[in-house]
PDB file of C-alpha atoms and ligand atoms in Angstrom:
ATOM      1  CA  MET S  17      70.694  78.960  19.026  1.00  0.00           C
ATOM      2  CA  LYS S  18      73.977  79.036  20.863  1.00  0.00           C
ATOM      3  CA  ARG S  19      77.129  80.073  19.188  1.00  0.00           C
ATOM      4  CA  GLU S  20      80.659  79.321  20.162  1.00  0.00           C
ATOM      5  CA  ALA S  21      82.389  81.707  22.486  1.00  0.00           C
ATOM      6  CA  LEU S  22      84.568  84.399  20.979  1.00  0.00           C
ATOM      7  CA  SER S  23      86.502  82.929  18.092  1.00  0.00           C
ATOM      8  CA  ARG S  24      89.398  85.369  18.339  1.00  0.00           C
ATOM      9  CA  ARG S  25      89.708  86.091  21.970  1.00  0.00           C
ATOM     10  CA  ASP S  26      92.675  88.344  21.911  1.00  0.00           C
ATOM     11  CA  PHE S  27      91.388  91.205  19.801  1.00  0.00           C
ATOM     12  CA  LEU S  28      91.129  93.623  22.671  1.00  0.00           C
ATOM     13  CA  SER S  29      94.584  93.472  24.096  1.00  0.00           C
ATOM     14  CA  GLY S  30      96.639  91.560  21.595  1.00  0.00           C
ATOM     15  CA  GLY S  31      97.185  88.826  24.123  1.00  0.00           C
ATOM     16  CA  LYS S  32      94.980  86.190  25.673  1.00  0.00           C
ATOM     17  CA  ARG S  33      91.534  87.522  26.489  1.00  0.00           C
ATOM     18  CA  SER S  34      90.908  87.910  30.154  1.00  0.00           C
ATOM     19  CA  GLU S  35      87.386  88.014  31.515  1.00  0.00           C
ATOM     20  CA  ALA S  36      87.744  91.723  32.140  1.00  0.00           C
ATOM     21  CA  ALA S  37      88.572  92.241  28.479  1.00  0.00           C
ATOM     22  CA  CYS S  38      85.212  90.933  27.218  1.00  0.00           C
ATOM     23  CA  ILE S  39      83.320  93.491  25.207  1.00  0.00           C
ATOM     24  CA  ARG S  40      79.661  93.446  26.172  1.00  0.00           C
ATOM     25  CA  PRO S  41      76.706  94.384  23.991  1.00  0.00           C
ATOM     26  CA  PRO S  42      76.000  98.121  24.132  1.00  0.00           C
ATOM     27  CA  GLY S  43      74.043  99.205  27.176  1.00  0.00           C
ATOM     28  CA  ILE S  44      75.548  96.733  29.636  1.00  0.00           C
ATOM     29  CA  VAL S  45      77.738  97.737  32.533  1.00  0.00           C
ATOM     30  CA  GLU S  46      79.713  95.024  34.271  1.00  0.00           C
ATOM     31  CA  ASP S  47      77.914  95.469  37.575  1.00  0.00           C
ATOM     32  CA  ALA S  48      74.587  94.627  35.944  1.00  0.00           C
ATOM     33  CA  LEU S  49      75.837  91.287  34.631  1.00  0.00           C
ATOM     34  CA  ALA S  50      74.918  89.663  37.929  1.00  0.00           C
ATOM     35  CA  ALA S  51      71.314  89.839  36.741  1.00  0.00           C
ATOM     36  CA  CYS S  52      72.052  87.872  33.562  1.00  0.00           C
ATOM     37  CA  THR S  53      70.563  84.368  33.575  1.00  0.00           C
ATOM     38  CA  GLY S  54      72.235  83.294  30.332  1.00  0.00           C
ATOM     39  CA  CYS S  55      68.831  82.965  28.685  1.00  0.00           C
ATOM     40  CA  ASP S  56      70.283  83.537  25.198  1.00  0.00           C
ATOM     41  CA  GLN S  57      67.688  86.119  24.123  1.00  0.00           C
ATOM     42  CA  CYS S  58      70.278  88.720  23.175  1.00  0.00           C
ATOM     43  CA  VAL S  59      72.173  86.084  21.210  1.00  0.00           C
ATOM     44  CA  GLU S  60      69.040  85.040  19.370  1.00  0.00           C
ATOM     45  CA  HIS S  61      67.959  88.541  18.425  1.00  0.00           C
ATOM     46  CA  CYS S  62      71.188  90.183  17.359  1.00  0.00           C
ATOM     47  CA  PRO S  63      70.724  90.734  13.605  1.00  0.00           C
ATOM     48  CA  ALA S  64      74.486  90.844  13.153  1.00  0.00           C
ATOM     49  CA  SER S  65      75.014  87.537  14.986  1.00  0.00           C
ATOM     50  CA  ILE S  66      77.948  88.924  16.902  1.00  0.00           C
ATOM     51  CA  ILE S  67      76.797  88.028  20.424  1.00  0.00           C
ATOM     52  CA  SER S  68      77.730  84.765  22.060  1.00  0.00           C
ATOM     53  CA  LEU S  69      77.714  83.563  25.622  1.00  0.00           C
ATOM     54  CA  ALA S  70      81.212  83.422  27.047  1.00  0.00           C
ATOM     55  CA  ASP S  71      81.244  81.750  30.423  1.00  0.00           C
ATOM     56  CA  GLY S  72      77.475  82.197  30.461  1.00  0.00           C
ATOM     57  CA  LEU S  73      77.562  85.953  29.844  1.00  0.00           C
ATOM     58  CA  PRO S  74      77.014  87.929  26.642  1.00  0.00           C
ATOM     59  CA  ALA S  75      80.127  89.020  24.787  1.00  0.00           C
ATOM     60  CA  LEU S  76      80.735  90.455  21.344  1.00  0.00           C
ATOM     61  CA  ASP S  77      82.954  89.094  18.609  1.00  0.00           C
ATOM     62  CA  PHE S  78      83.683  91.822  16.084  1.00  0.00           C
ATOM     63  CA  THR S  79      85.470  89.389  13.817  1.00  0.00           C
ATOM     64  CA  LEU S  80      81.960  88.244  12.851  1.00  0.00           C
ATOM     65  CA  GLY S  81      80.567  91.671  12.024  1.00  0.00           C
ATOM     66  CA  GLU S  82      79.752  95.104  13.328  1.00  0.00           C
ATOM     67  CA  CYS S  83      77.371  96.380  15.930  1.00  0.00           C
ATOM     68  CA  THR S  84      74.823  98.741  14.424  1.00  0.00           C
ATOM     69  CA  PHE S  85      73.584  99.881  17.835  1.00  0.00           C
ATOM     70  CA  CYS S  86      70.139  98.666  16.836  1.00  0.00           C
ATOM     71  CA  GLY S  87      69.201  97.976  20.451  1.00  0.00           C
ATOM     72  CA  ALA S  88      67.633  94.578  19.755  1.00  0.00           C
ATOM     73  CA  CYS S  89      69.737  92.861  22.399  1.00  0.00           C
ATOM     74  CA  ALA S  90      68.564  95.258  25.094  1.00  0.00           C
ATOM     75  CA  GLU S  91      64.997  95.175  23.846  1.00  0.00           C
ATOM     76  CA  HIS S  92      64.729  91.401  24.169  1.00  0.00           C
ATOM     77  CA  CYS S  93      66.580  90.947  27.431  1.00  0.00           C
ATOM     78  CA  PRO S  94      64.029  89.990  30.103  1.00  0.00           C
ATOM     79  CA  GLU S  95      66.330  90.890  32.986  1.00  0.00           C
ATOM     80  CA  PRO S  96      67.717  94.237  34.200  1.00  0.00           C
ATOM     81  CA  VAL S  97      71.047  93.745  32.466  1.00  0.00           C
ATOM     82  CA  PHE S  98      71.008  96.605  29.946  1.00  0.00           C
ATOM     83  CA  THR S  99      70.965  99.534  32.306  1.00  0.00           C
ATOM     84  CA  THR S 100      72.438 102.481  30.422  1.00  0.00           C
ATOM     85  CA  GLY S 101      69.617 103.037  27.957  1.00  0.00           C
ATOM     86  CA  HIS S 102      70.116 103.098  24.196  1.00  0.00           C
ATOM     87  CA  ILE S 103      73.696 104.086  23.482  1.00  0.00           C
ATOM     88  CA  HIS S 104      75.420 104.650  20.175  1.00  0.00           C
ATOM     89  CA  ARG S 105      79.075 104.205  21.011  1.00  0.00           C
ATOM     90  CA  PHE S 106      81.269 101.886  23.032  1.00  0.00           C
ATOM     91  CA  ASP S 107      83.886 102.890  25.552  1.00  0.00           C
ATOM     92  CA  HIS S 108      86.593 101.643  23.216  1.00  0.00           C
ATOM     93  CA  ILE S 109      88.020 102.768  19.893  1.00  0.00           C
ATOM     94  CA  VAL S 110      90.355 100.882  17.569  1.00  0.00           C
ATOM     95  CA  SER S 111      94.031 100.743  16.798  1.00  0.00           C
ATOM     96  CA  PHE S 112      95.990  99.391  13.864  1.00  0.00           C
ATOM     97  CA  ALA S 113      98.782  96.871  14.355  1.00  0.00           C
ATOM     98  CA  ALA S 114     102.022  96.781  12.444  1.00  0.00           C
ATOM     99  CA  THR S 115     100.682  93.744  10.584  1.00  0.00           C
ATOM    100  CA  CYS S 116      98.327  96.036   8.637  1.00  0.00           C
ATOM    101  CA  LEU S 117      98.916  95.425   4.953  1.00  0.00           C
ATOM    102  CA  SER S 118      99.495  99.114   4.307  1.00  0.00           C
ATOM    103  CA  PHE S 119     102.384  99.121   6.732  1.00  0.00           C
ATOM    104  CA  GLN S 120     103.724  96.147   4.789  1.00  0.00           C
ATOM    105  CA  ARG S 121     103.573  98.211   1.581  1.00  0.00           C
ATOM    106  CA  VAL S 122     100.520  96.384   0.264  1.00  0.00           C
ATOM    107  CA  ASP S 123      97.687  98.656  -0.815  1.00  0.00           C
ATOM    108  CA  CYS S 124      94.540  98.078   1.275  1.00  0.00           C
ATOM    109  CA  GLN S 125      91.895 100.473   2.526  1.00  0.00           C
ATOM    110  CA  ALA S 126      89.156  97.985   3.411  1.00  0.00           C
ATOM    111  CA  CYS S 127      88.732  99.338   6.924  1.00  0.00           C
ATOM    112  CA  ARG S 128      88.159 102.877   5.720  1.00  0.00           C
ATOM    113  CA  ASP S 129      85.638 101.753   3.137  1.00  0.00           C
ATOM    114  CA  VAL S 130      83.321 100.150   5.702  1.00  0.00           C
ATOM    115  CA  CYS S 131      83.564 102.689   8.502  1.00  0.00           C
ATOM    116  CA  PRO S 132      80.076 104.145   8.966  1.00  0.00           C
ATOM    117  CA  THR S 133      81.387 107.327  10.573  1.00  0.00           C
ATOM    118  CA  ALA S 134      84.365 108.040   8.314  1.00  0.00           C
ATOM    119  CA  ALA S 135      86.660 107.718  11.312  1.00  0.00           C
ATOM    120  CA  ILE S 136      89.515 106.196   9.325  1.00  0.00           C
ATOM    121  CA  ARG S 137      91.569 108.304   6.974  1.00  0.00           C
ATOM    122  CA  PHE S 138      94.690 107.350   5.106  1.00  0.00           C
ATOM    123  CA  ARG S 139      97.795 109.444   5.255  1.00  0.00           C
ATOM    124  CA  PRO S 140     100.673 109.336   2.794  1.00  0.00           C
ATOM    125  CA  VAL S 141     103.969 107.728   3.696  1.00  0.00           C
ATOM    126  CA  ARG S 142     107.080 108.419   1.701  1.00  0.00           C
ATOM    127  CA  GLY S 143     107.758 105.617  -0.766  1.00  0.00           C
ATOM    128  CA  GLY S 144     104.798 103.441   0.204  1.00  0.00           C
ATOM    129  CA  PRO S 145     101.025 103.165   0.122  1.00  0.00           C
ATOM    130  CA  PHE S 146      98.872 105.340   2.338  1.00  0.00           C
ATOM    131  CA  VAL S 147      98.457 104.025   5.908  1.00  0.00           C
ATOM    132  CA  PRO S 148      95.416 104.166   8.200  1.00  0.00           C
ATOM    133  CA  ASP S 149      94.961 106.869  10.776  1.00  0.00           C
ATOM    134  CA  LEU S 150      92.081 106.973  13.252  1.00  0.00           C
ATOM    135  CA  ILE S 151      90.028 110.056  14.037  1.00  0.00           C
ATOM    136  CA  ALA S 152      89.345 108.899  17.564  1.00  0.00           C
ATOM    137  CA  SER S 153      86.556 111.370  18.230  1.00  0.00           C
ATOM    138  CA  ALA S 154      84.582 109.934  15.314  1.00  0.00           C
ATOM    139  CA  CYS S 155      85.044 106.264  16.202  1.00  0.00           C
ATOM    140  CA  THR S 156      82.062 104.614  17.880  1.00  0.00           C
ATOM    141  CA  GLY S 157      83.856 101.291  18.364  1.00  0.00           C
ATOM    142  CA  CYS S 158      81.304  99.543  16.164  1.00  0.00           C
ATOM    143  CA  GLY S 159      83.808  96.941  14.977  1.00  0.00           C
ATOM    144  CA  ALA S 160      83.080  97.137  11.266  1.00  0.00           C
ATOM    145  CA  CYS S 161      86.749  97.682  10.515  1.00  0.00           C
ATOM    146  CA  ILE S 162      87.737  94.742  12.697  1.00  0.00           C
ATOM    147  CA  SER S 163      85.490  92.361  10.800  1.00  0.00           C
ATOM    148  CA  VAL S 164      86.769  93.257   7.329  1.00  0.00           C
ATOM    149  CA  CYS S 165      90.490  93.479   7.940  1.00  0.00           C
ATOM    150  CA  PRO S 166      92.005  90.573   5.989  1.00  0.00           C
ATOM    151  CA  VAL S 167      94.930  90.199   8.355  1.00  0.00           C
ATOM    152  CA  GLY S 168      93.311  90.874  11.724  1.00  0.00           C
ATOM    153  CA  ALA S 169      95.300  94.061  12.212  1.00  0.00           C
ATOM    154  CA  VAL S 170      92.526  96.101  13.836  1.00  0.00           C
ATOM    155  CA  ALA S 171      91.910  95.778  17.555  1.00  0.00           C
ATOM    156  CA  ALA S 172      89.674  97.452  20.090  1.00  0.00           C
ATOM    157  CA  VAL S 173      91.419  99.498  22.765  1.00  0.00           C
ATOM    158  CA  PRO S 174      89.948 101.363  25.723  1.00  0.00           C
ATOM    159  CA  LEU S 175      88.732 104.829  24.842  1.00  0.00           C
ATOM    160  CA  ASN S 176      91.256 106.497  27.089  1.00  0.00           C
ATOM    161  CA  ALA S 177      94.157 104.561  25.615  1.00  0.00           C
ATOM    162  CA  GLU S 178      96.212 106.178  22.945  1.00  0.00           C
ATOM    163  CA  ALA S 179      95.508 104.638  19.540  1.00  0.00           C
ATOM    164  CA  ILE S 180      98.527 103.008  18.018  1.00  0.00           C
ATOM    165  CA  HIS S 181      99.598 104.148  14.605  1.00  0.00           C
ATOM    166  CA  ALA S 182     102.598 101.957  13.976  1.00  0.00           C
TER     167      ALA S 182
HETATM  168  S1  LIG X   3      72.910  96.622  19.394  1.00  0.00           S
HETATM  169 FE1  LIG X   3      72.088  95.281  17.741  1.00  0.00          FE
HETATM  170  S2  LIG X   3      73.895  94.755  16.456  1.00  0.00           S
HETATM  171 FE2  LIG X   3      74.674  95.585  18.430  1.00  0.00          FE
HETATM  172  S3  LIG X   3      75.028  93.745  19.715  1.00  0.00           S
HETATM  173 FE3  LIG X   3      72.935  94.503  20.197  1.00  0.00          FE
HETATM  174  S4  LIG X   3      71.549  93.345  18.816  1.00  0.00           S
HETATM  175 FE4  LIG X   3      73.677  93.109  18.013  1.00  0.00          FE
HETATM  176  S1  LIG X   4      91.752  96.644   6.439  1.00  0.00           S
HETATM  177 FE1  LIG X   4      93.448  95.936   7.768  1.00  0.00          FE
HETATM  178  S2  LIG X   4      95.173  95.577   6.366  1.00  0.00           S
HETATM  179 FE2  LIG X   4      93.660  96.849   5.271  1.00  0.00          FE
HETATM  180  S3  LIG X   4      94.357  98.971   5.642  1.00  0.00           S
HETATM  181 FE3  LIG X   4      92.814  98.483   7.217  1.00  0.00          FE
HETATM  182  S4  LIG X   4      94.028  97.767   8.982  1.00  0.00           S
HETATM  183 FE4  LIG X   4      95.356  97.675   7.177  1.00  0.00          FE
HETATM  184  S1  LIG X   5      85.218 100.792  15.033  1.00  0.00           S
HETATM  185 FE1  LIG X   5      85.519 103.012  14.698  1.00  0.00          FE
HETATM  186  S2  LIG X   5      86.974 103.158  12.991  1.00  0.00           S
HETATM  187 FE2  LIG X   5      86.168 101.053  13.011  1.00  0.00          FE
HETATM  188  S3  LIG X   5      84.463 101.073  11.560  1.00  0.00           S
HETATM  189 FE3  LIG X   5      83.581 101.479  13.609  1.00  0.00          FE
HETATM  190  S4  LIG X   5      83.550 103.715  13.825  1.00  0.00           S
HETATM  191 FE4  LIG X   5      84.906 103.226  12.101  1.00  0.00          FE
END
């Protein structure tokens, strides 16, 4: 079963998604993508249904759900595409945009509630609701917070980039 390519292509950078900005299933390095035949096996076997083929190569869409690092995509790939072994974190974390409801003085803590590693805490702000703050060292980049945010205010950013706390 093929799914459409990433439905919100700009979640990584806030702008139009470039090819380099694609987030691959865990265990893939870009150099190994040359071995991908586009067979769809990773797409078929992802229990979270977050993998699609974008330009014939696997890419993740965290607006559809989170990666649990289950390893099913790597397990079912018949080609030498997943070369890093079973990993449990991505090389990105997340940041929160100014459109976050909390920054708009609307109480929301949905992202914190779903984070499997308790990487999101809320800090008080004078005269308003608490706002999200990321504990970067605890974030695996799983995308759970991205999928639940009602206003699309959570984005993935490279691990070495400074998380934005607007
Ligand atoms: S590790 Fe599991 S949940 Fe994550 S992309 Fe692969 S199959 Fe999907
Ligand atoms: S789920 Fe979205 S809107 Fe709600 S607090 Fe988190 S970032 Fe803000
Ligand atoms: S991406 Fe990071 S902050 Fe968001 S739910 Fe996953 S571990 Fe938590």
